[in-house]
Amino acid sequence: MFLFTTPTTRETAPANPVVNAIRDGAERSGAGFDYLLKTAQRESALDPDAKAKTSSATGLFQFIEQTWLSMVKQEGPKQGLSDYANAISADETGRLSVPDAATRDKILQLRNDPQVAAVMAGALTQKNRDQLASTLGRQPNAGELYMAHVLGSRGASDLIRAAGNDPTRVAAKDFPEAASANRNIFFDKSGRARTAQEVYGVLAASHANTQLAAATTTGSVKSAAGTDQPVPIAAALAPDRAKGLIGLFSTEGSRQPVSKAVANLWTTPRSDASRLAALDPADRYFPRQGASDAAPSPPPASTAPANPPTATTAPLPPSRPLDLTQAGNTVPKSTAKPRRAPLDLSAFMVQRSGT
């Protein structure tokens, strides 16, 4: 009872520092929080120390070395990392490197920092969005942004075009390095190489179907990486679930807004008993009767013999009243009361002497 008492204060669940870091990175970079959270869960299951076995990808968002050095070089001065940005240089081929080995290790270790990784992932998302929009002539969707995160903006543009212009082309031929590092994307379970259209569908579906735990502040988020199954729909929202006052008047797990008995009470009764007969006995309330009482039972079949009873066995009529059997009483007597004579007032009159 909380009507007249003060309920005890519930302890607030401890905040997940990784989720908070992703939220802060989304705000600072302008990228969508939901997109970054799904990407981090898909890539690393929200583990800042995640390390890929087939490439140099590390951290929440699985940045490879060259992509990370490029982001620190471009975005480092904006995030207070000017010293690290100045330490990165590019050779004649455009490949980035850090001459000092100790500084290089420190820069690469920043991939394991959720705060820095989230900001860089948000900045990379915005950069990929602008480049894809310029190339495609439209705004990319979330699945196409994830393709750019995996393949780069140029690789994502090539895949999107190939899926539209040459959908049966084997995608691994155009992306050999990405196919080697992500065989589950470019090859099916039997080892068959997927087409460009199939790879596009796998990447788009894998990001869209990534499940997010309801309580993202408790750290109990589980990854759906490696599964391409669609996210199950909640029971309250299933297509066959009736909308409205669900459960308020329903019983026994019915999906209808109200039970049959309540719906029966809210309708106008008909002259016949078909409405009551359609209900289960447990759902009847007014009147409380069984199914056999809904309609009157037919009269039992007659078991009388075919021949009528004889006069000896027939019942006699009642006796005639005595006053009707006496002679002279055929004429009914008058029941009127006798009429009284006029009132005699002579006794009260005063006799006067003659004049």
mmCIF file of C-alpha atoms in Angstrom:
data_model
loop_
_atom_site.group_PDB
_atom_site.id
_atom_site.type_symbol
_atom_site.label_atom_id
_atom_site.label_comp_id
_atom_site.label_asym_id
_atom_site.label_seq_id
_atom_site.Cartn_x
_atom_site.Cartn_y
_atom_site.Cartn_z
ATOM 1 C CA MET A 1 0.000 0.000 0.000
ATOM 2 C CA PHE A 2 1.552 3.274 -1.153
ATOM 3 C CA LEU A 3 -1.527 5.416 -0.659
ATOM 4 C CA PHE A 4 -0.618 6.736 2.782
ATOM 5 C CA THR A 5 2.969 5.548 3.025
ATOM 6 C CA THR A 6 6.180 6.689 1.423
ATOM 7 C CA PRO A 7 7.669 3.934 -0.745
ATOM 8 C CA THR A 8 11.266 3.006 -0.178
ATOM 9 C CA THR A 9 13.693 4.573 -2.621
ATOM 10 C CA ARG A 10 14.921 2.102 -5.201
ATOM 11 C CA GLU A 11 18.603 1.992 -5.865
ATOM 12 C CA THR A 12 19.474 3.388 -9.271
ATOM 13 C CA ALA A 13 21.277 0.943 -11.519
ATOM 14 C CA PRO A 14 24.886 1.924 -12.100
ATOM 15 C CA ALA A 15 25.421 3.697 -15.392
ATOM 16 C CA ASN A 16 27.323 1.874 -18.108
ATOM 17 C CA PRO A 17 30.432 3.967 -18.818
ATOM 18 C CA VAL A 18 30.713 2.548 -22.331
ATOM 19 C CA VAL A 19 27.164 3.562 -23.252
ATOM 20 C CA ASN A 20 27.704 6.977 -21.688
ATOM 21 C CA ALA A 21 30.882 7.394 -23.722
ATOM 22 C CA ILE A 22 29.013 6.531 -26.933
ATOM 23 C CA ARG A 23 26.248 8.991 -26.051
ATOM 24 C CA ASP A 24 28.819 11.719 -25.386
ATOM 25 C CA GLY A 25 30.610 10.930 -28.641
ATOM 26 C CA ALA A 26 27.346 11.186 -30.569
ATOM 27 C CA GLU A 27 26.608 14.594 -29.059
ATOM 28 C CA ARG A 28 30.096 15.947 -29.735
ATOM 29 C CA SER A 29 30.262 14.690 -33.317
ATOM 30 C CA GLY A 30 26.630 15.171 -34.337
ATOM 31 C CA ALA A 31 26.172 11.513 -35.302
ATOM 32 C CA GLY A 32 23.138 9.482 -34.275
ATOM 33 C CA PHE A 33 23.413 7.795 -30.890
ATOM 34 C CA ASP A 34 21.328 4.772 -31.944
ATOM 35 C CA TYR A 35 23.493 4.211 -35.003
ATOM 36 C CA LEU A 36 26.741 4.419 -33.021
ATOM 37 C CA LEU A 37 25.392 2.149 -30.285
ATOM 38 C CA LYS A 38 24.273 -0.479 -32.801
ATOM 39 C CA THR A 39 27.583 -0.271 -34.644
ATOM 40 C CA ALA A 40 29.593 -0.704 -31.444
ATOM 41 C CA GLN A 41 27.471 -3.637 -30.359
ATOM 42 C CA ARG A 42 27.701 -5.243 -33.771
ATOM 43 C CA GLU A 43 31.460 -4.733 -34.001
ATOM 44 C CA SER A 44 32.645 -5.481 -30.449
ATOM 45 C CA ALA A 45 29.645 -6.348 -28.224
ATOM 46 C CA LEU A 46 30.481 -3.079 -26.390
ATOM 47 C CA ASP A 47 33.884 -4.415 -25.357
ATOM 48 C CA PRO A 48 36.500 -1.616 -25.510
ATOM 49 C CA ASP A 49 39.322 -4.192 -25.582
ATOM 50 C CA ALA A 50 37.904 -6.306 -28.411
ATOM 51 C CA LYS A 51 40.534 -7.469 -30.914
ATOM 52 C CA ALA A 52 39.887 -9.017 -34.318
ATOM 53 C CA LYS A 53 41.672 -12.260 -35.185
ATOM 54 C CA THR A 54 41.868 -11.647 -38.923
ATOM 55 C CA SER A 55 42.977 -7.995 -39.064
ATOM 56 C CA SER A 56 44.358 -5.104 -37.017
ATOM 57 C CA ALA A 57 40.857 -3.987 -36.011
ATOM 58 C CA THR A 58 40.694 -3.077 -32.320
ATOM 59 C CA GLY A 59 38.386 -1.375 -29.846
ATOM 60 C CA LEU A 60 34.691 -0.569 -29.632
ATOM 61 C CA PHE A 61 34.332 0.242 -33.318
ATOM 62 C CA GLN A 62 37.083 -2.071 -34.635
ATOM 63 C CA PHE A 63 39.236 0.609 -36.243
ATOM 64 C CA ILE A 64 42.095 -0.766 -38.339
ATOM 65 C CA GLU A 65 45.442 1.014 -38.016
ATOM 66 C CA GLN A 66 45.325 3.095 -41.190
ATOM 67 C CA THR A 67 41.756 4.297 -40.605
ATOM 68 C CA TRP A 68 42.560 5.222 -37.008
ATOM 69 C CA LEU A 69 45.705 7.129 -37.923
ATOM 70 C CA SER A 70 43.735 8.996 -40.590
ATOM 71 C CA MET A 71 41.019 10.000 -38.093
ATOM 72 C CA VAL A 72 43.518 11.129 -35.458
ATOM 73 C CA LYS A 73 45.380 13.126 -38.117
ATOM 74 C CA GLN A 74 42.159 14.900 -39.222
ATOM 75 C CA GLU A 75 40.150 15.165 -36.004
ATOM 76 C CA GLY A 76 42.916 15.153 -33.394
ATOM 77 C CA PRO A 77 43.377 18.941 -33.237
ATOM 78 C CA LYS A 78 39.631 19.381 -32.571
ATOM 79 C CA GLN A 79 39.734 16.892 -29.687
ATOM 80 C CA GLY A 80 42.875 18.109 -27.935
ATOM 81 C CA LEU A 81 45.150 15.569 -29.619
ATOM 82 C CA SER A 82 47.269 17.987 -31.638
ATOM 83 C CA ASP A 83 50.578 16.419 -30.540
ATOM 84 C CA TYR A 84 49.496 13.017 -31.732
ATOM 85 C CA ALA A 85 48.091 14.445 -34.954
ATOM 86 C CA ASN A 86 51.362 16.236 -35.716
ATOM 87 C CA ALA A 87 53.306 13.019 -35.118
ATOM 88 C CA ILE A 88 51.504 11.265 -37.976
ATOM 89 C CA SER A 89 52.924 11.664 -41.470
ATOM 90 C CA ALA A 90 52.081 10.301 -44.923
ATOM 91 C CA ASP A 91 54.490 8.940 -47.537
ATOM 92 C CA GLU A 92 54.300 9.423 -51.303
ATOM 93 C CA THR A 93 51.686 6.661 -51.626
ATOM 94 C CA GLY A 94 49.453 8.214 -48.972
ATOM 95 C CA ARG A 95 50.141 5.538 -46.377
ATOM 96 C CA LEU A 96 50.237 6.961 -42.841
ATOM 97 C CA SER A 97 52.934 6.165 -40.316
ATOM 98 C CA VAL A 98 54.457 7.379 -37.038
ATOM 99 C CA PRO A 99 58.265 7.453 -36.963
ATOM 100 C CA ASP A 100 58.514 7.128 -33.191
ATOM 101 C CA ALA A 101 57.457 3.629 -32.130
ATOM 102 C CA ALA A 102 56.455 4.647 -28.587
ATOM 103 C CA THR A 103 54.241 7.470 -29.863
ATOM 104 C CA ARG A 104 52.733 5.135 -32.446
ATOM 105 C CA ASP A 105 51.775 2.644 -29.749
ATOM 106 C CA LYS A 106 50.147 5.384 -27.653
ATOM 107 C CA ILE A 107 48.124 6.610 -30.621
ATOM 108 C CA LEU A 108 46.919 3.115 -31.477
ATOM 109 C CA GLN A 109 46.086 2.378 -27.834
ATOM 110 C CA LEU A 110 43.577 5.233 -27.925
ATOM 111 C CA ARG A 111 41.295 2.849 -29.839
ATOM 112 C CA ASN A 112 40.654 1.138 -26.487
ATOM 113 C CA ASP A 113 39.511 4.405 -24.892
ATOM 114 C CA PRO A 114 35.691 4.505 -25.188
ATOM 115 C CA GLN A 115 35.578 8.306 -25.086
ATOM 116 C CA VAL A 116 38.093 8.846 -27.886
ATOM 117 C CA ALA A 117 36.848 5.910 -29.958
ATOM 118 C CA ALA A 118 33.232 7.123 -29.805
ATOM 119 C CA VAL A 119 34.157 10.646 -30.892
ATOM 120 C CA MET A 120 36.255 9.351 -33.780
ATOM 121 C CA ALA A 121 33.518 6.930 -34.833
ATOM 122 C CA GLY A 122 30.992 9.768 -34.847
ATOM 123 C CA ALA A 123 33.284 11.962 -36.914
ATOM 124 C CA LEU A 124 33.917 9.105 -39.365
ATOM 125 C CA THR A 125 30.165 8.526 -39.677
ATOM 126 C CA GLN A 126 29.555 12.157 -40.569
ATOM 127 C CA LYS A 127 32.391 12.071 -43.090
ATOM 128 C CA ASN A 128 31.050 8.904 -44.725
ATOM 129 C CA ARG A 129 27.549 10.367 -44.819
ATOM 130 C CA ASP A 130 28.716 13.445 -46.715
ATOM 131 C CA GLN A 131 30.795 11.451 -49.191
ATOM 132 C CA LEU A 132 28.041 8.916 -49.886
ATOM 133 C CA ALA A 133 25.449 11.649 -50.331
ATOM 134 C CA SER A 134 27.718 13.384 -52.841
ATOM 135 C CA THR A 135 28.362 10.157 -54.775
ATOM 136 C CA LEU A 136 24.852 8.684 -54.702
ATOM 137 C CA GLY A 137 22.956 11.933 -55.073
ATOM 138 C CA ARG A 138 20.847 11.105 -52.010
ATOM 139 C CA GLN A 139 21.187 10.608 -48.279
ATOM 140 C CA PRO A 140 22.422 7.117 -47.343
ATOM 141 C CA ASN A 141 20.426 4.956 -44.976
ATOM 142 C CA ALA A 142 21.787 3.420 -41.770
ATOM 143 C CA GLY A 143 22.682 0.148 -43.479
ATOM 144 C CA GLU A 144 24.690 1.964 -46.155
ATOM 145 C CA LEU A 145 26.492 3.956 -43.468
ATOM 146 C CA TYR A 146 27.474 0.670 -41.872
ATOM 147 C CA MET A 147 28.783 -0.516 -45.257
ATOM 148 C CA ALA A 148 30.981 2.570 -45.315
ATOM 149 C CA HIS A 149 32.213 1.737 -41.810
ATOM 150 C CA VAL A 150 33.272 -1.733 -43.000
ATOM 151 C CA LEU A 151 34.445 -0.964 -46.551
ATOM 152 C CA GLY A 152 35.157 2.751 -46.429
ATOM 153 C CA SER A 153 33.087 5.368 -48.207
ATOM 154 C CA ARG A 154 34.562 4.554 -51.633
ATOM 155 C CA GLY A 155 34.095 0.816 -51.165
ATOM 156 C CA ALA A 156 30.514 1.320 -49.981
ATOM 157 C CA SER A 157 29.765 3.442 -53.050
ATOM 158 C CA ASP A 158 31.177 0.734 -55.335
ATOM 159 C CA LEU A 159 29.136 -1.975 -53.598
ATOM 160 C CA ILE A 160 25.914 0.037 -53.783
ATOM 161 C CA ARG A 161 26.417 0.703 -57.483
ATOM 162 C CA ALA A 162 27.315 -2.927 -58.210
ATOM 163 C CA ALA A 163 24.227 -4.154 -56.367
ATOM 164 C CA GLY A 164 22.099 -1.938 -58.603
ATOM 165 C CA ASN A 165 23.885 -2.279 -61.950
ATOM 166 C CA ASP A 166 25.416 -5.792 -61.792
ATOM 167 C CA PRO A 167 23.735 -7.607 -58.883
ATOM 168 C CA THR A 168 25.053 -11.092 -59.806
ATOM 169 C CA ARG A 169 28.708 -10.030 -59.800
ATOM 170 C CA VAL A 170 30.837 -11.792 -57.172
ATOM 171 C CA ALA A 171 31.617 -9.163 -54.534
ATOM 172 C CA ALA A 172 34.837 -10.795 -53.297
ATOM 173 C CA LYS A 173 36.523 -9.984 -56.615
ATOM 174 C CA ASP A 174 36.089 -6.253 -56.014
ATOM 175 C CA PHE A 175 36.928 -6.357 -52.285
ATOM 176 C CA PRO A 176 39.601 -9.026 -51.786
ATOM 177 C CA GLU A 177 41.012 -7.599 -48.554
ATOM 178 C CA ALA A 178 37.593 -7.063 -46.971
ATOM 179 C CA ALA A 179 36.502 -10.533 -48.085
ATOM 180 C CA SER A 180 39.577 -12.075 -46.474
ATOM 181 C CA ALA A 181 38.894 -10.317 -43.165
ATOM 182 C CA ASN A 182 35.102 -10.846 -43.238
ATOM 183 C CA ARG A 183 34.457 -14.254 -44.770
ATOM 184 C CA ASN A 184 31.078 -14.581 -43.047
ATOM 185 C CA ILE A 185 29.905 -11.545 -45.031
ATOM 186 C CA PHE A 186 31.311 -12.372 -48.465
ATOM 187 C CA PHE A 187 30.806 -16.164 -48.333
ATOM 188 C CA ASP A 188 27.901 -18.289 -47.160
ATOM 189 C CA LYS A 189 28.181 -21.334 -44.873
ATOM 190 C CA SER A 190 28.863 -23.667 -47.783
ATOM 191 C CA GLY A 191 31.763 -21.501 -48.970
ATOM 192 C CA ARG A 192 29.955 -20.076 -51.986
ATOM 193 C CA ALA A 193 30.960 -16.507 -52.798
ATOM 194 C CA ARG A 194 28.064 -14.097 -52.402
ATOM 195 C CA THR A 195 27.042 -11.678 -55.121
ATOM 196 C CA ALA A 196 27.124 -7.909 -54.760
ATOM 197 C CA GLN A 197 23.388 -7.840 -54.153
ATOM 198 C CA GLU A 198 23.689 -10.529 -51.472
ATOM 199 C CA VAL A 199 26.553 -8.773 -49.686
ATOM 200 C CA TYR A 200 24.568 -5.543 -49.733
ATOM 201 C CA GLY A 201 21.630 -7.375 -48.143
ATOM 202 C CA VAL A 202 23.790 -9.099 -45.522
ATOM 203 C CA LEU A 203 25.435 -5.861 -44.388
ATOM 204 C CA ALA A 204 22.179 -3.920 -44.320
ATOM 205 C CA ALA A 205 20.312 -6.680 -42.473
ATOM 206 C CA SER A 206 23.109 -7.355 -39.994
ATOM 207 C CA HIS A 207 23.043 -3.748 -38.845
ATOM 208 C CA ALA A 208 19.254 -3.440 -38.821
ATOM 209 C CA ASN A 209 18.802 -6.701 -36.889
ATOM 210 C CA THR A 210 21.380 -5.945 -34.226
ATOM 211 C CA GLN A 211 19.523 -6.283 -30.926
ATOM 212 C CA LEU A 212 19.863 -3.651 -28.251
ATOM 213 C CA ALA A 213 19.093 -4.611 -24.655
ATOM 214 C CA ALA A 214 16.280 -2.647 -23.035
ATOM 215 C CA ALA A 215 18.450 -1.591 -20.091
ATOM 216 C CA THR A 216 21.453 -0.054 -21.843
ATOM 217 C CA THR A 217 22.544 1.579 -18.580
ATOM 218 C CA THR A 218 23.266 -1.654 -16.713
ATOM 219 C CA GLY A 219 26.010 -3.075 -18.868
ATOM 220 C CA SER A 220 24.006 -6.238 -19.584
ATOM 221 C CA VAL A 221 23.828 -5.602 -23.327
ATOM 222 C CA LYS A 222 24.289 -8.759 -25.355
ATOM 223 C CA SER A 223 25.573 -8.860 -28.901
ATOM 224 C CA ALA A 224 23.658 -10.265 -31.820
ATOM 225 C CA ALA A 225 26.760 -10.346 -34.014
ATOM 226 C CA GLY A 226 26.952 -13.288 -36.345
ATOM 227 C CA THR A 227 23.186 -13.682 -36.625
ATOM 228 C CA ASP A 228 21.074 -12.429 -39.468
ATOM 229 C CA GLN A 229 17.739 -13.406 -37.923
ATOM 230 C CA PRO A 230 15.194 -10.604 -37.560
ATOM 231 C CA VAL A 231 14.535 -9.201 -34.124
ATOM 232 C CA PRO A 232 11.449 -10.834 -32.534
ATOM 233 C CA ILE A 233 8.375 -8.590 -32.110
ATOM 234 C CA ALA A 234 7.100 -7.964 -28.474
ATOM 235 C CA ALA A 235 3.936 -9.709 -27.490
ATOM 236 C CA ALA A 236 2.088 -6.445 -26.792
ATOM 237 C CA LEU A 237 2.720 -5.317 -30.285
ATOM 238 C CA ALA A 238 2.186 -8.489 -32.355
ATOM 239 C CA PRO A 239 0.017 -8.052 -35.518
ATOM 240 C CA ASP A 240 -2.729 -10.289 -34.117
ATOM 241 C CA ARG A 241 -2.762 -8.491 -30.809
ATOM 242 C CA ALA A 242 -5.879 -6.359 -30.406
ATOM 243 C CA LYS A 243 -5.340 -2.698 -29.585
ATOM 244 C CA GLY A 244 -7.195 -0.713 -26.971
ATOM 245 C CA LEU A 245 -8.025 -1.727 -23.433
ATOM 246 C CA ILE A 246 -5.919 -4.874 -23.521
ATOM 247 C CA GLY A 247 -6.222 -6.949 -20.359
ATOM 248 C CA LEU A 248 -8.571 -4.605 -18.531
ATOM 249 C CA PHE A 249 -11.680 -6.653 -19.316
ATOM 250 C CA SER A 250 -10.081 -9.719 -20.902
ATOM 251 C CA THR A 251 -9.541 -13.072 -19.218
ATOM 252 C CA GLU A 252 -7.521 -16.248 -19.701
ATOM 253 C CA GLY A 253 -4.926 -14.634 -21.957
ATOM 254 C CA SER A 254 -7.395 -13.598 -24.627
ATOM 255 C CA ARG A 255 -6.047 -11.243 -27.297
ATOM 256 C CA GLN A 256 -9.382 -9.536 -27.654
ATOM 257 C CA PRO A 257 -9.990 -6.150 -25.954
ATOM 258 C CA VAL A 258 -12.795 -7.569 -23.793
ATOM 259 C CA SER A 259 -13.968 -11.023 -22.838
ATOM 260 C CA LYS A 260 -16.987 -12.575 -24.492
ATOM 261 C CA ALA A 261 -19.062 -12.221 -21.314
ATOM 262 C CA VAL A 262 -18.405 -8.474 -21.013
ATOM 263 C CA ALA A 263 -19.035 -7.964 -24.723
ATOM 264 C CA ASN A 264 -22.296 -9.862 -24.244
ATOM 265 C CA LEU A 265 -23.379 -7.485 -21.473
ATOM 266 C CA TRP A 266 -22.597 -4.434 -23.612
ATOM 267 C CA THR A 267 -24.788 -5.576 -26.510
ATOM 268 C CA THR A 268 -28.570 -5.350 -26.922
ATOM 269 C CA PRO A 269 -30.214 -8.692 -26.068
ATOM 270 C CA ARG A 270 -32.088 -10.414 -28.862
ATOM 271 C CA SER A 271 -35.433 -12.100 -28.571
ATOM 272 C CA ASP A 272 -33.953 -15.541 -28.953
ATOM 273 C CA ALA A 273 -31.457 -17.266 -26.713
ATOM 274 C CA SER A 274 -28.703 -17.662 -29.316
ATOM 275 C CA ARG A 275 -26.506 -15.035 -27.643
ATOM 276 C CA LEU A 276 -26.437 -16.895 -24.335
ATOM 277 C CA ALA A 277 -26.115 -20.248 -26.011
ATOM 278 C CA ALA A 278 -22.956 -19.065 -27.807
ATOM 279 C CA LEU A 279 -21.147 -18.390 -24.545
ATOM 280 C CA ASP A 280 -19.176 -20.861 -22.497
ATOM 281 C CA PRO A 281 -20.747 -21.737 -19.135
ATOM 282 C CA ALA A 282 -17.770 -20.185 -17.318
ATOM 283 C CA ASP A 283 -18.289 -16.838 -19.084
ATOM 284 C CA ARG A 284 -21.988 -16.437 -18.201
ATOM 285 C CA TYR A 285 -22.746 -14.086 -15.361
ATOM 286 C CA PHE A 286 -26.326 -12.881 -15.908
ATOM 287 C CA PRO A 287 -28.161 -15.210 -15.470
ATOM 288 C CA ARG A 288 -25.880 -17.945 -14.123
ATOM 289 C CA GLN A 289 -27.196 -20.993 -15.908
ATOM 290 C CA GLY A 290 -25.967 -23.903 -17.911
ATOM 291 C CA ALA A 291 -26.098 -24.408 -21.612
ATOM 292 C CA SER A 292 -29.090 -26.672 -21.183
ATOM 293 C CA ASP A 293 -31.061 -23.771 -19.656
ATOM 294 C CA ALA A 294 -30.492 -21.404 -22.562
ATOM 295 C CA ALA A 295 -33.484 -22.718 -24.528
ATOM 296 C CA PRO A 296 -36.672 -24.392 -23.247
ATOM 297 C CA SER A 297 -36.625 -28.150 -23.594
ATOM 298 C CA PRO A 298 -39.353 -29.726 -25.750
ATOM 299 C CA PRO A 299 -42.218 -31.502 -23.928
ATOM 300 C CA PRO A 300 -41.754 -35.223 -23.416
ATOM 301 C CA ALA A 301 -43.416 -37.526 -25.879
ATOM 302 C CA SER A 302 -46.842 -38.820 -24.863
ATOM 303 C CA THR A 303 -46.939 -42.369 -23.564
ATOM 304 C CA ALA A 304 -50.778 -42.624 -23.343
ATOM 305 C CA PRO A 305 -52.399 -45.637 -24.988
ATOM 306 C CA ALA A 306 -53.931 -45.240 -28.388
ATOM 307 C CA ASN A 307 -57.476 -46.173 -27.211
ATOM 308 C CA PRO A 308 -59.322 -43.542 -25.115
ATOM 309 C CA PRO A 309 -60.290 -44.502 -21.536
ATOM 310 C CA THR A 310 -63.702 -46.116 -20.990
ATOM 311 C CA ALA A 311 -66.616 -44.491 -19.126
ATOM 312 C CA THR A 312 -66.045 -46.623 -16.076
ATOM 313 C CA THR A 313 -62.615 -45.218 -15.556
ATOM 314 C CA ALA A 314 -63.428 -41.599 -16.446
ATOM 315 C CA PRO A 315 -63.658 -39.184 -13.474
ATOM 316 C CA LEU A 316 -67.202 -38.031 -12.447
ATOM 317 C CA PRO A 317 -68.246 -34.357 -12.632
ATOM 318 C CA PRO A 318 -68.674 -32.420 -9.359
ATOM 319 C CA SER A 319 -72.028 -32.643 -7.505
ATOM 320 C CA ARG A 320 -74.786 -30.111 -8.290
ATOM 321 C CA PRO A 321 -75.268 -27.508 -5.525
ATOM 322 C CA LEU A 322 -78.163 -28.250 -3.140
ATOM 323 C CA ASP A 323 -79.986 -24.910 -3.622
ATOM 324 C CA LEU A 324 -80.249 -25.584 -7.327
ATOM 325 C CA THR A 325 -81.746 -29.037 -6.898
ATOM 326 C CA GLN A 326 -84.740 -27.964 -4.667
ATOM 327 C CA ALA A 327 -88.096 -27.190 -6.263
ATOM 328 C CA GLY A 328 -89.370 -23.656 -6.241
ATOM 329 C CA ASN A 329 -85.956 -22.257 -6.142
ATOM 330 C CA THR A 330 -85.658 -21.962 -9.824
ATOM 331 C CA VAL A 331 -86.341 -18.228 -9.533
ATOM 332 C CA PRO A 332 -83.637 -16.471 -7.666
ATOM 333 C CA LYS A 333 -84.714 -14.545 -4.590
ATOM 334 C CA SER A 334 -84.389 -10.806 -4.549
ATOM 335 C CA THR A 335 -81.556 -9.634 -2.385
ATOM 336 C CA ALA A 336 -82.731 -5.966 -2.274
ATOM 337 C CA LYS A 337 -83.225 -4.443 1.215
ATOM 338 C CA PRO A 338 -86.848 -3.276 2.212
ATOM 339 C CA ARG A 339 -87.532 0.424 1.751
ATOM 340 C CA ARG A 340 -88.043 2.403 4.993
ATOM 341 C CA ALA A 341 -91.154 4.585 5.702
ATOM 342 C CA PRO A 342 -90.835 8.372 5.849
ATOM 343 C CA LEU A 343 -89.624 9.816 9.145
ATOM 344 C CA ASP A 344 -92.508 10.796 11.523
ATOM 345 C CA LEU A 345 -91.788 14.203 13.127
ATOM 346 C CA SER A 346 -95.201 14.804 14.729
ATOM 347 C CA ALA A 347 -93.924 14.101 18.191
ATOM 348 C CA PHE A 348 -91.646 17.040 17.952
ATOM 349 C CA MET A 349 -94.215 19.575 16.746
ATOM 350 C CA VAL A 350 -95.702 22.195 19.247
ATOM 351 C CA GLN A 351 -99.452 22.208 19.488
ATOM 352 C CA ARG A 352 -100.893 25.790 19.396
ATOM 353 C CA SER A 353 -104.280 26.780 20.829
ATOM 354 C CA GLY A 354 -106.872 28.113 18.488
ATOM 355 C CA THR A 355 -107.077 31.815 17.991
#
